[in-house]
């Protein structure tokens, strides 16, 4: 079984986001970038499945600028076998990314595609579902547990009401929640070894698809700030304030 | 052209956020039609027809719609889509799972998690865990939009008499099989719509200690929330998680106990009207959004809090 894992490079989750003064976006220059956190879970899960003997190959793919390749390198360092970097400098909407990934799926013919449930920059939560629509494959989104069966996966999904379990036949798409597993760190020897693993570079223009954006970003601004509150001295004061000042209890 | 609202329901009842999505739909166009897909879902369809905002209900029934699988739902909506300018539903796990599958089939770039409708093609949505608001204009002819339910008031739920039309079912998608749903039932208000939310974090130290929180919540008629750290540690189940990758809540009162206030947590609660933080670390970032901060050990503060609440003659419900 072959698993394709999609990894995106995003601003690190610890970075305090700053909005550009001209309203054109957020500051990305000299800002720490990392792999989108749930994509680390996607890689980890693929590696665990391979270690259990149920997968034979893991291919990590990213779509983005030159530096996006770092995310593929990191995936290789924790256990992916080879990488694909679809190169583009354009900012892509999930629809475009899913069309690109569809081309990669056509070429690689994986049995499974693992992705993150949501990119923490655009917070779109779309790409996996869109890819499964384009492929007409089953989708198990927000996965917090995966059991591999003969020709299917049994996936536990985190939903608003609690948990849901579905069985999806292979080939299939899974989008991963952070609770799926504990991503491992790459060891130094493995980071060295990963440098020798192959990464295929593909120009997005060679894929013959229209990736023009459909959504114009008119303006990016800071959210309204909350006005500063106060510290109360003790519980009695807190309850009194809630009752008589805020009038919420 | 009219707007198509996808109803979220459990066959018997509408899920509450359907009303918030209906409000958003009505801000886009007066002509709102609602589709309800299910099995033996007449009771929910009837409730839908009673929303005054809804001008027509399309009800589609088949055994394979009983469990709301996106793979089964998407083809139905895609068939209906030609008559509509917009397709709308809530950005909760139901809508997040379903809408992109529809959008991709329609070759439309979806607008996720809208908090404000500016015009039929222009919306505001949070990005970067709510640390920035983007105003976006979609140039797609057909628009697929999910809305953040807590940013829109629920619509009026009675008095309407929309006609209910039967719609056509699509074939079953056989490669996905629903196995089970474990819903955590509780008598407390739903987290998403509760007037008061009391949340615990890693500072609670154990699941057993959450009893301190449930006591306060029950006294206040509140829902219970949690940070991701508390859920990850197994103190409480995942449906309680508030934040960027959990639920967004906007209660009148949010009480954060033993929660540090990471940006991913703030993303889910910082629009609350009044925020209280109880934390023993005076430097914890949660205090920067709290209207009332109490620097204290929660294991002392919570029993005292109960005591003080017990002293009150009345408590708003
Ligand atoms: C991609 C991504 C998405 C995420 N999504 C979410 C999300 O949706 N929701 C979310 O909550 N988190 C989310 N997180 C995790 C988030 O970054 C934080 O790790 C998490 O919110 C921390 O939870 P906490 O505040 O309970 O724990 P901690 O940060 O460990 O804080 C515990 C707090 O309790 C206080 N405390 C300890 N003991 C006591 C005591 N006896 N009395 C009083 N106070 C005490 C401490 O002072 C401390 O401030 C996400 C992270 C990532 C990377
Ligand atoms: N540019 C990209 N390159 C590779 N994978 C991506 C890219 N954009 C999105 N993805 C994948 O799609 C998931 C969901 O992204 P989104 O729909 O943008 O929230 C991510 O967690 C990634 O697994």
XYZ file of C-alpha atoms and ligand atoms in Angstrom:
642
model
C 0.000 0.000 0.000
C 1.203 3.461 -0.918
C 0.372 6.574 1.081
C 0.583 10.129 -0.212
C 0.790 12.820 2.468
C 0.167 16.506 1.735
C 2.172 18.961 3.841
C 1.893 22.731 3.827
C 4.380 25.337 5.015
C 2.753 27.916 7.281
C 3.729 30.544 9.843
C 4.712 28.686 13.002
C 1.845 28.370 15.473
C 3.826 30.143 18.204
C 4.360 33.309 16.185
C 2.389 36.378 17.188
C 0.681 37.320 13.924
C 1.094 40.919 12.783
C -1.165 42.527 10.212
C 0.559 44.700 7.579
C -0.264 48.355 7.839
C -1.354 48.656 4.228
C -4.011 45.997 4.798
C -2.567 43.673 2.176
C -1.981 40.699 4.450
C 0.065 39.587 7.427
C 3.795 39.987 7.936
C 5.699 36.933 6.706
C 9.205 38.359 6.268
C 11.663 37.062 8.869
C 8.925 35.068 10.534
C 9.453 31.484 11.652
C 7.771 29.007 9.330
C 6.923 25.364 10.052
C 4.911 22.458 8.787
C 1.195 22.977 9.365
C 0.709 21.131 12.703
C -1.910 18.520 11.733
C 0.162 17.680 8.653
C 2.798 16.409 11.092
C 0.133 14.091 12.465
C -0.653 12.956 8.922
C 2.997 12.044 8.299
C 3.308 10.360 11.689
C 0.268 8.190 11.029
C 1.594 7.154 7.624
C 4.951 6.246 9.157
C 3.273 4.197 11.876
C 1.260 2.293 9.293
C 4.416 1.603 7.333
C 6.210 0.444 10.475
C 3.371 -1.966 11.172
C 4.067 -3.525 7.777
C 0.836 -2.407 6.168
C 2.296 0.246 3.891
C 5.252 -0.014 1.554
C 5.868 3.547 0.491
C 5.190 7.059 1.762
C 5.382 10.024 -0.586
C 5.250 13.538 0.861
C 3.993 16.327 -1.375
C 3.911 20.077 -0.953
C 2.714 22.862 -3.195
C 4.410 26.213 -2.823
C 7.453 28.424 -3.175
C 11.057 27.223 -3.111
C 11.263 27.190 0.680
C 8.176 25.018 1.002
C 10.534 22.153 0.225
C 11.656 22.315 3.872
C 8.378 20.709 4.885
C 8.990 17.814 2.525
C 12.529 17.456 3.859
C 11.158 17.293 7.370
C 8.665 14.619 6.328
C 11.539 12.636 4.810
C 13.454 12.960 8.071
C 10.656 11.358 10.056
C 10.097 8.488 7.667
C 8.657 9.430 4.272
C 10.496 7.684 1.433
C 10.493 10.369 -1.211
C 9.097 13.780 -1.888
C 7.350 15.852 -4.530
C 7.525 19.607 -4.643
C 5.044 21.335 -6.915
C 6.606 24.733 -7.403
C 4.629 27.955 -7.534
C 4.955 31.438 -6.111
C 1.232 32.111 -6.293
C -0.918 32.028 -3.189
C -3.340 29.241 -3.930
C -6.895 28.662 -2.824
C -7.806 25.167 -1.577
C -9.678 24.489 -4.827
C -6.484 25.032 -6.818
C -4.417 22.953 -4.378
C -6.903 20.107 -4.630
C -6.711 20.192 -8.433
C -2.930 20.034 -8.256
C -3.061 17.161 -5.792
C -5.532 15.386 -8.064
C -2.862 15.457 -10.804
C -0.313 14.060 -8.378
C -2.719 11.308 -7.370
C -3.308 10.452 -11.040
C 0.434 10.108 -11.510
C 1.348 8.375 -8.245
C -1.760 6.232 -7.797
C -1.608 6.075 -3.999
C -4.059 3.945 -2.033
C -4.456 6.589 0.631
C -3.998 10.328 0.866
C -3.431 11.753 4.342
C -3.732 15.480 4.969
C -4.240 17.909 7.808
C -7.786 18.795 8.707
C -7.075 22.500 8.477
C -4.248 24.818 7.596
C -3.659 27.203 10.485
C -2.970 30.167 8.205
C -6.092 30.336 6.018
C -8.153 28.193 8.445
C -10.095 26.993 5.392
C -10.630 23.330 6.219
C -11.434 22.458 2.615
C -8.618 20.867 0.659
C -9.058 17.225 1.680
C -12.791 17.248 1.110
C -12.310 18.944 -2.269
C -9.716 16.409 -3.346
C -11.992 13.529 -2.440
C -14.810 15.172 -4.385
C -12.621 15.529 -7.472
C -11.486 11.910 -7.197
C -14.918 10.672 -6.127
C -13.205 8.874 -3.239
C -14.545 8.433 0.273
C -13.424 10.980 2.866
C -12.886 10.629 6.581
C -12.343 14.095 7.989
C -11.114 15.165 11.465
C -9.642 11.712 12.183
C -8.548 10.962 15.737
C -8.065 7.220 15.259
C -7.364 5.033 12.245
C -7.503 1.267 12.007
C -6.230 -0.302 8.834
C -8.239 -3.292 7.600
C -7.795 -5.407 4.483
C -9.308 -3.083 1.933
C -10.649 -0.355 4.102
C -9.978 1.927 7.038
C -12.065 2.302 10.138
C -11.764 5.918 11.182
C -12.949 7.694 14.310
C -13.927 11.270 13.518
C -14.179 14.142 15.960
C -17.524 15.831 15.454
C -19.334 18.542 17.405
C -21.586 16.019 19.134
C -18.783 13.652 20.150
C -17.251 10.898 18.042
C -18.306 9.177 14.853
C -16.902 6.022 13.303
C -16.961 5.355 9.573
C -15.530 2.642 7.407
C -14.104 3.854 4.126
C -12.958 1.665 1.271
C -9.517 2.203 -0.168
C -8.616 4.367 -2.099
C -9.579 7.108 0.303
C -8.743 10.495 1.781
C -8.223 11.059 5.495
C -7.836 14.494 7.092
C -6.114 14.339 10.453
C -6.828 15.964 13.787
C -4.024 16.844 16.221
C -5.247 14.127 18.562
C -4.573 11.339 16.066
C -1.082 10.686 17.412
C 2.046 12.245 18.892
C 4.369 13.277 16.043
C 7.949 12.142 16.601
C 11.010 14.330 16.336
C 13.513 13.640 13.628
C 16.802 12.294 14.943
C 20.024 13.817 13.692
C 21.077 10.693 11.733
C 17.669 10.598 10.104
C 17.899 14.262 9.174
C 21.227 13.465 7.503
C 19.786 10.457 5.708
C 16.810 12.512 4.555
C 19.151 14.788 2.654
C 19.837 11.896 0.298
C 16.211 11.000 -0.296
C 14.883 12.186 -3.665
C 12.526 15.143 -4.092
C 10.963 15.482 -7.503
C 10.319 19.066 -8.568
C 7.370 19.827 -10.778
C 6.456 23.234 -12.165
C 2.839 23.959 -11.611
C 2.591 25.270 -15.177
C 3.436 21.792 -16.458
C 0.342 20.306 -14.887
C -1.985 22.071 -17.311
C -4.571 23.250 -14.836
C -6.102 26.626 -14.177
C -5.082 27.810 -10.742
C -6.292 31.397 -11.045
C -7.779 32.667 -7.803
C -11.514 33.150 -7.635
C -11.488 35.051 -4.376
C -10.080 38.564 -4.081
C -8.689 39.557 -0.754
C -9.824 43.168 -0.498
C -8.398 43.938 2.907
C -6.799 42.323 5.934
C -7.161 44.112 9.234
C -6.609 43.562 12.907
C -9.572 42.307 14.842
C -11.067 44.781 17.315
C -9.132 44.771 20.597
C -10.824 44.029 23.897
C -10.558 46.842 26.373
C -8.394 46.098 29.355
C -10.079 44.496 32.328
C -9.289 44.570 36.018
C -7.877 42.172 38.584
C -10.118 41.413 41.529
C -8.714 40.795 44.989
C -10.750 37.781 45.950
C -13.657 35.512 45.065
C -16.227 37.570 46.951
C -15.343 40.636 44.922
C -15.497 38.625 41.712
C -18.993 37.355 42.423
C -20.150 40.808 43.482
C -18.820 42.327 40.217
C -20.448 39.632 38.103
C -23.744 40.150 39.878
C -23.904 43.939 40.202
C -21.546 45.396 37.611
C -21.565 43.009 34.658
C -25.031 41.693 35.607
C -24.383 38.287 34.047
C -25.264 35.985 36.954
C -31.646 33.802 -7.835
C -32.486 32.381 -4.441
C -30.176 31.172 -1.705
C -30.138 27.510 -0.696
C -29.681 26.795 2.993
C -28.631 23.290 4.000
C -30.462 22.340 7.193
C -28.578 20.527 9.906
C -30.794 18.242 11.946
C -31.062 14.855 13.620
C -34.191 13.816 11.674
C -36.398 14.759 14.618
C -35.199 18.259 15.340
C -33.276 21.013 13.655
C -29.838 21.539 15.083
C -29.884 25.005 16.673
C -27.239 26.499 14.388
C -29.532 26.024 11.386
C -31.316 29.123 12.678
C -28.106 31.161 12.711
C -27.242 30.013 9.190
C -30.766 31.005 8.092
C -30.151 34.526 9.386
C -26.920 34.756 7.400
C -28.699 33.421 4.299
C -31.395 36.065 4.627
C -28.739 38.781 4.716
C -27.612 37.639 1.286
C -31.036 37.404 -0.357
C -34.682 37.562 0.715
C -35.526 34.406 -1.151
C -34.187 31.663 1.120
C -34.997 28.033 0.328
C -33.942 25.298 2.692
C -33.088 21.715 1.846
C -33.383 18.974 4.401
C -31.903 15.590 3.617
C -32.580 12.706 5.954
C -34.603 9.627 6.748
C -37.963 9.940 8.489
C -37.105 13.572 8.895
C -40.674 14.942 8.566
C -40.664 16.383 12.094
C -37.493 18.371 11.376
C -38.802 19.388 7.930
C -41.958 20.735 9.545
C -39.905 22.822 11.984
C -37.892 24.155 9.056
C -41.090 25.224 7.284
C -42.013 27.255 10.361
C -38.991 29.565 10.103
C -40.500 32.782 8.696
C -37.271 33.468 6.783
C -37.622 30.263 4.782
C -39.815 30.580 1.675
C -39.684 26.973 0.536
C -38.521 23.678 1.993
C -37.179 20.868 -0.145
C -37.303 17.572 1.674
C -35.314 14.606 0.441
C -35.597 11.240 2.084
C -33.812 7.918 1.681
C -32.447 5.291 4.063
C -28.882 6.212 3.131
C -29.443 9.767 4.379
C -30.062 8.694 7.933
C -26.515 9.443 9.049
C -25.643 12.608 7.150
C -22.614 11.321 5.224
C -21.105 14.051 3.031
C -20.501 11.567 0.218
C -24.251 10.913 0.077
C -25.399 14.470 0.647
C -23.165 16.259 -1.867
C -24.729 14.841 -5.082
C -28.202 15.881 -3.937
C -27.176 19.478 -3.376
C -25.205 19.598 -6.608
C -28.349 18.691 -8.535
C -30.317 21.428 -6.817
C -27.545 23.997 -7.185
C -28.405 25.142 -10.704
C -31.387 27.063 -9.342
C -29.430 28.952 -6.705
C -26.860 31.718 -6.512
C -25.544 30.694 -3.077
C -25.338 27.550 -0.993
C -25.058 28.192 2.722
C -24.560 26.206 5.879
C -22.870 26.463 9.265
C -19.118 26.138 9.655
C -19.420 23.412 12.259
C -18.203 19.866 11.739
C -21.294 19.059 9.642
C -20.790 21.963 7.246
C -17.000 21.778 7.220
C -17.215 18.168 6.158
C -19.878 18.687 3.510
C -19.530 22.070 1.813
C -16.080 21.659 0.208
C -17.283 18.449 -1.412
C -20.106 20.428 -3.008
C -17.902 23.389 -3.914
C -15.310 21.247 -5.698
C -18.005 19.587 -7.818
C -19.368 22.996 -8.763
C -15.833 24.249 -9.457
C -16.321 26.978 -6.898
C -13.819 28.362 -4.423
C -15.549 28.130 -1.056
C -15.624 30.983 1.450
C -15.251 29.375 4.900
C -16.336 30.596 8.300
C -17.881 33.950 7.417
C -18.490 36.281 10.370
C -20.095 39.112 8.411
C -22.021 39.501 5.177
C -21.075 42.769 3.474
C -22.877 42.086 0.209
C -23.906 38.974 -1.723
C -20.327 38.521 -2.946
C -18.274 40.133 -0.168
C -17.698 38.717 3.278
C -15.467 39.051 6.321
C -13.779 35.944 7.676
C -11.158 35.409 10.362
C -7.777 33.956 9.389
C -4.742 32.955 11.497
C -6.859 31.814 14.443
C -8.767 35.087 14.448
C -5.629 37.219 14.648
C -6.630 38.908 11.411
C -9.917 39.574 9.651
C -9.958 39.302 5.880
C -12.536 40.988 3.681
C -12.934 38.789 0.625
C -14.896 39.066 -2.593
C -15.739 35.937 -4.484
C -15.902 36.107 -8.250
C -17.398 32.661 -8.713
C -20.815 32.624 -10.280
C -22.082 30.137 -7.738
C -21.074 30.822 -4.190
C -20.507 28.225 -1.522
C -20.327 29.822 1.903
C -20.084 28.441 5.411
C -20.905 30.860 8.200
C -19.634 30.984 11.752
C -22.905 30.409 13.587
C -22.026 32.355 16.720
C -21.534 35.498 14.640
C -25.183 35.552 13.570
C -28.278 35.671 15.746
C -30.656 32.733 15.455
C -33.697 33.594 13.323
C -37.299 33.503 14.487
C -38.350 29.861 14.689
C -42.133 29.982 14.508
C -44.952 31.529 12.550
C -43.766 30.590 9.080
C -45.725 28.303 6.745
C -43.358 27.538 3.909
C -44.506 24.818 1.511
C -42.626 21.514 1.780
C -41.742 20.023 -1.598
C -40.381 16.533 -2.064
C -37.024 16.402 -3.817
C -35.276 13.577 -5.556
C -32.775 11.321 -3.820
C -29.444 10.472 -5.416
C -27.761 7.088 -5.554
C -26.017 5.778 -2.485
C -22.239 6.223 -2.245
C -21.191 2.703 -1.426
C -17.542 3.212 -0.460
C -18.300 4.941 2.825
C -20.123 3.109 5.553
C -21.420 4.780 8.669
C -20.647 2.608 11.723
C -21.661 4.535 14.797
C -21.957 7.884 16.503
C -21.159 8.316 20.180
C -22.972 11.437 21.260
C -22.231 12.635 24.705
C -25.642 13.325 26.172
C -25.986 15.806 28.977
C -28.724 17.867 30.584
C -26.560 20.944 30.478
C -27.010 23.609 27.789
C -25.186 23.056 24.508
C -21.711 24.534 24.494
C -22.261 26.449 21.261
C -25.394 28.257 22.389
C -25.057 28.442 26.190
C -25.397 31.813 27.937
C -22.602 30.922 30.338
C -19.603 28.665 29.734
C -17.260 27.451 32.472
C -14.038 26.011 31.033
C -11.176 24.103 32.578
C -7.623 23.651 31.375
C -4.522 21.701 32.213
C -4.471 23.451 35.595
C -7.339 21.156 36.630
C -4.760 18.341 36.865
C -7.237 15.474 36.472
C -10.621 14.461 35.162
C -11.866 13.960 38.706
C -11.076 17.564 39.543
C -13.435 18.659 36.797
C -16.130 17.985 39.385
C -15.215 21.429 40.793
C -16.162 22.871 37.412
C -19.337 20.844 36.954
C -20.576 22.019 40.343
C -20.142 25.668 39.391
C -21.602 25.058 35.926
C -24.685 23.370 37.347
C -25.178 26.166 39.820
C -25.021 28.748 36.995
C -26.910 26.712 34.420
C -23.774 26.806 32.304
C -22.184 24.618 29.661
C -18.740 23.138 30.207
C -15.788 23.924 28.006
C -12.143 22.903 27.993
C -8.792 23.712 26.490
C -7.180 21.319 24.089
C -4.627 20.412 26.722
C -7.412 19.263 29.057
C -8.999 17.178 26.300
C -5.659 15.727 25.187
C -4.916 14.737 28.775
C -8.211 12.872 28.872
C -9.822 15.020 31.581
C -12.906 15.496 29.400
C -14.230 14.486 25.971
C -13.370 16.230 22.695
C -16.798 17.796 22.160
C -15.960 20.256 24.941
C -12.914 21.766 23.267
C -12.998 25.490 22.669
C -10.605 27.106 20.210
C -9.172 27.330 16.714
C -9.542 23.618 16.151
C -12.486 23.121 18.477
C -15.653 25.121 18.954
C -16.174 28.845 18.876
C -18.335 30.158 21.687
C -19.696 33.640 22.341
C -21.523 33.416 25.658
C -22.514 36.333 27.871
C -20.061 34.994 30.438
C -16.979 32.817 29.866
C -15.046 31.637 32.911
C -11.577 30.240 32.121
C -10.096 28.209 34.950
C -6.526 26.937 34.891
C -6.221 27.928 31.219
C -3.146 29.877 30.129
C -4.775 31.585 27.150
C -2.806 30.363 24.127
C -3.887 32.127 20.918
C -5.479 28.909 19.697
C -7.716 28.879 22.760
C -8.471 32.613 22.570
C -9.604 32.063 18.962
C -12.590 30.193 20.317
C -13.726 32.477 23.130
C -12.380 35.998 22.940
C -15.612 37.408 21.482
C -17.461 36.439 24.680
C -19.225 39.404 26.257
C -17.690 39.070 29.730
C -14.567 37.004 30.370
C -13.361 35.840 33.778
C -9.984 34.198 34.297
C -8.883 32.302 37.365
C -5.201 31.431 37.203
C -2.400 31.270 39.720
C 0.080 32.757 37.272
C -0.437 36.522 37.191
C 1.435 36.706 33.878
C -0.806 34.202 32.072
C -1.920 35.631 28.694
C -5.551 34.835 29.493
C -5.560 37.901 31.757
C -5.011 40.135 28.720
C -8.529 39.347 27.481
C -10.227 38.983 30.878
C -12.650 41.622 32.115
C -12.201 40.215 35.609
C -9.029 38.389 36.515
C -8.480 36.527 39.735
C -4.932 35.491 40.493
C -5.458 32.508 42.759
C -5.068 28.784 43.172
C -8.137 27.283 41.570
C -8.366 24.546 44.199
C -9.004 27.248 46.774
C -10.922 29.646 44.555
C -13.497 27.195 43.162
C -14.897 25.990 46.523
C -15.077 29.643 47.616
C -16.807 30.512 44.347
C -19.458 27.865 45.101
C -19.885 29.245 48.572
C -20.367 32.801 47.317
C -22.832 31.634 44.674
C -24.776 29.773 47.343
C -25.057 33.003 49.292
C -26.796 34.788 46.413
C -30.573 35.034 46.656
C -31.112 34.712 42.946
C -29.076 33.525 40.024
C -30.045 34.428 36.459
C -30.813 31.408 34.332
C -2.600 23.876 15.496
C -2.991 24.000 16.939
C -4.325 24.103 17.248
C -4.727 24.224 18.579
N -6.057 24.326 18.854
C -6.436 24.543 20.133
C -7.809 24.721 20.471
O -8.708 24.645 19.617
N -8.126 24.948 21.765
C -7.177 25.030 22.750
O -7.547 25.249 23.914
N -5.884 24.825 22.458
C -5.497 24.577 21.183
N -4.177 24.347 20.924
C -3.235 24.193 22.051
C -2.755 25.510 22.624
O -1.655 25.974 21.872
C -2.329 25.327 24.095
O -1.348 24.329 24.168
C -3.490 24.947 25.011
O -4.593 25.809 24.805
C -3.032 24.993 26.456
O -4.042 24.567 27.316
P -4.092 25.040 28.817
O -4.191 26.512 28.875
O -5.160 24.248 29.483
O -2.704 24.506 29.398
P -1.400 25.298 29.844
O -0.937 26.197 28.798
O -0.486 24.267 30.374
O -1.914 26.217 31.024
C -2.338 25.758 32.257
C -2.612 26.980 33.103
O -3.145 26.579 34.343
C -2.592 27.384 35.366
N -2.649 26.623 36.606
C -2.008 25.468 36.902
N -2.335 25.049 38.151
C -3.200 25.964 38.645
C -3.883 26.091 39.883
N -3.738 25.186 40.842
N -4.668 27.156 40.055
C -4.814 28.113 39.091
N -4.203 28.027 37.895
C -3.409 26.966 37.668
C -1.184 27.681 34.920
O -0.731 28.877 35.522
C -1.361 27.809 33.405
O -1.594 29.156 33.020
C -3.762 24.214 19.600
C -2.414 24.094 19.268
C -2.023 23.982 17.959
C -0.582 23.844 17.629
N -0.017 24.251 -0.519
C -0.267 23.051 0.015
N 0.623 22.045 -0.142
C 0.400 20.821 0.386
N -0.685 20.521 1.093
C -1.606 21.472 1.284
C -1.452 22.787 0.769
N -2.532 23.503 1.130
C -3.325 22.689 1.861
N -2.763 21.456 1.952
C -3.297 20.294 2.705
O -4.669 20.512 2.965
C -4.913 20.572 4.375
C -6.062 21.501 4.676
O -5.799 22.812 4.249
P -6.916 23.942 4.158
O -8.024 23.405 3.335
O -6.225 25.105 3.500
O -7.343 24.254 5.571
C -3.568 20.912 4.974
O -3.491 20.461 6.308
C -2.610 20.168 4.044
O -2.532 18.778 4.373
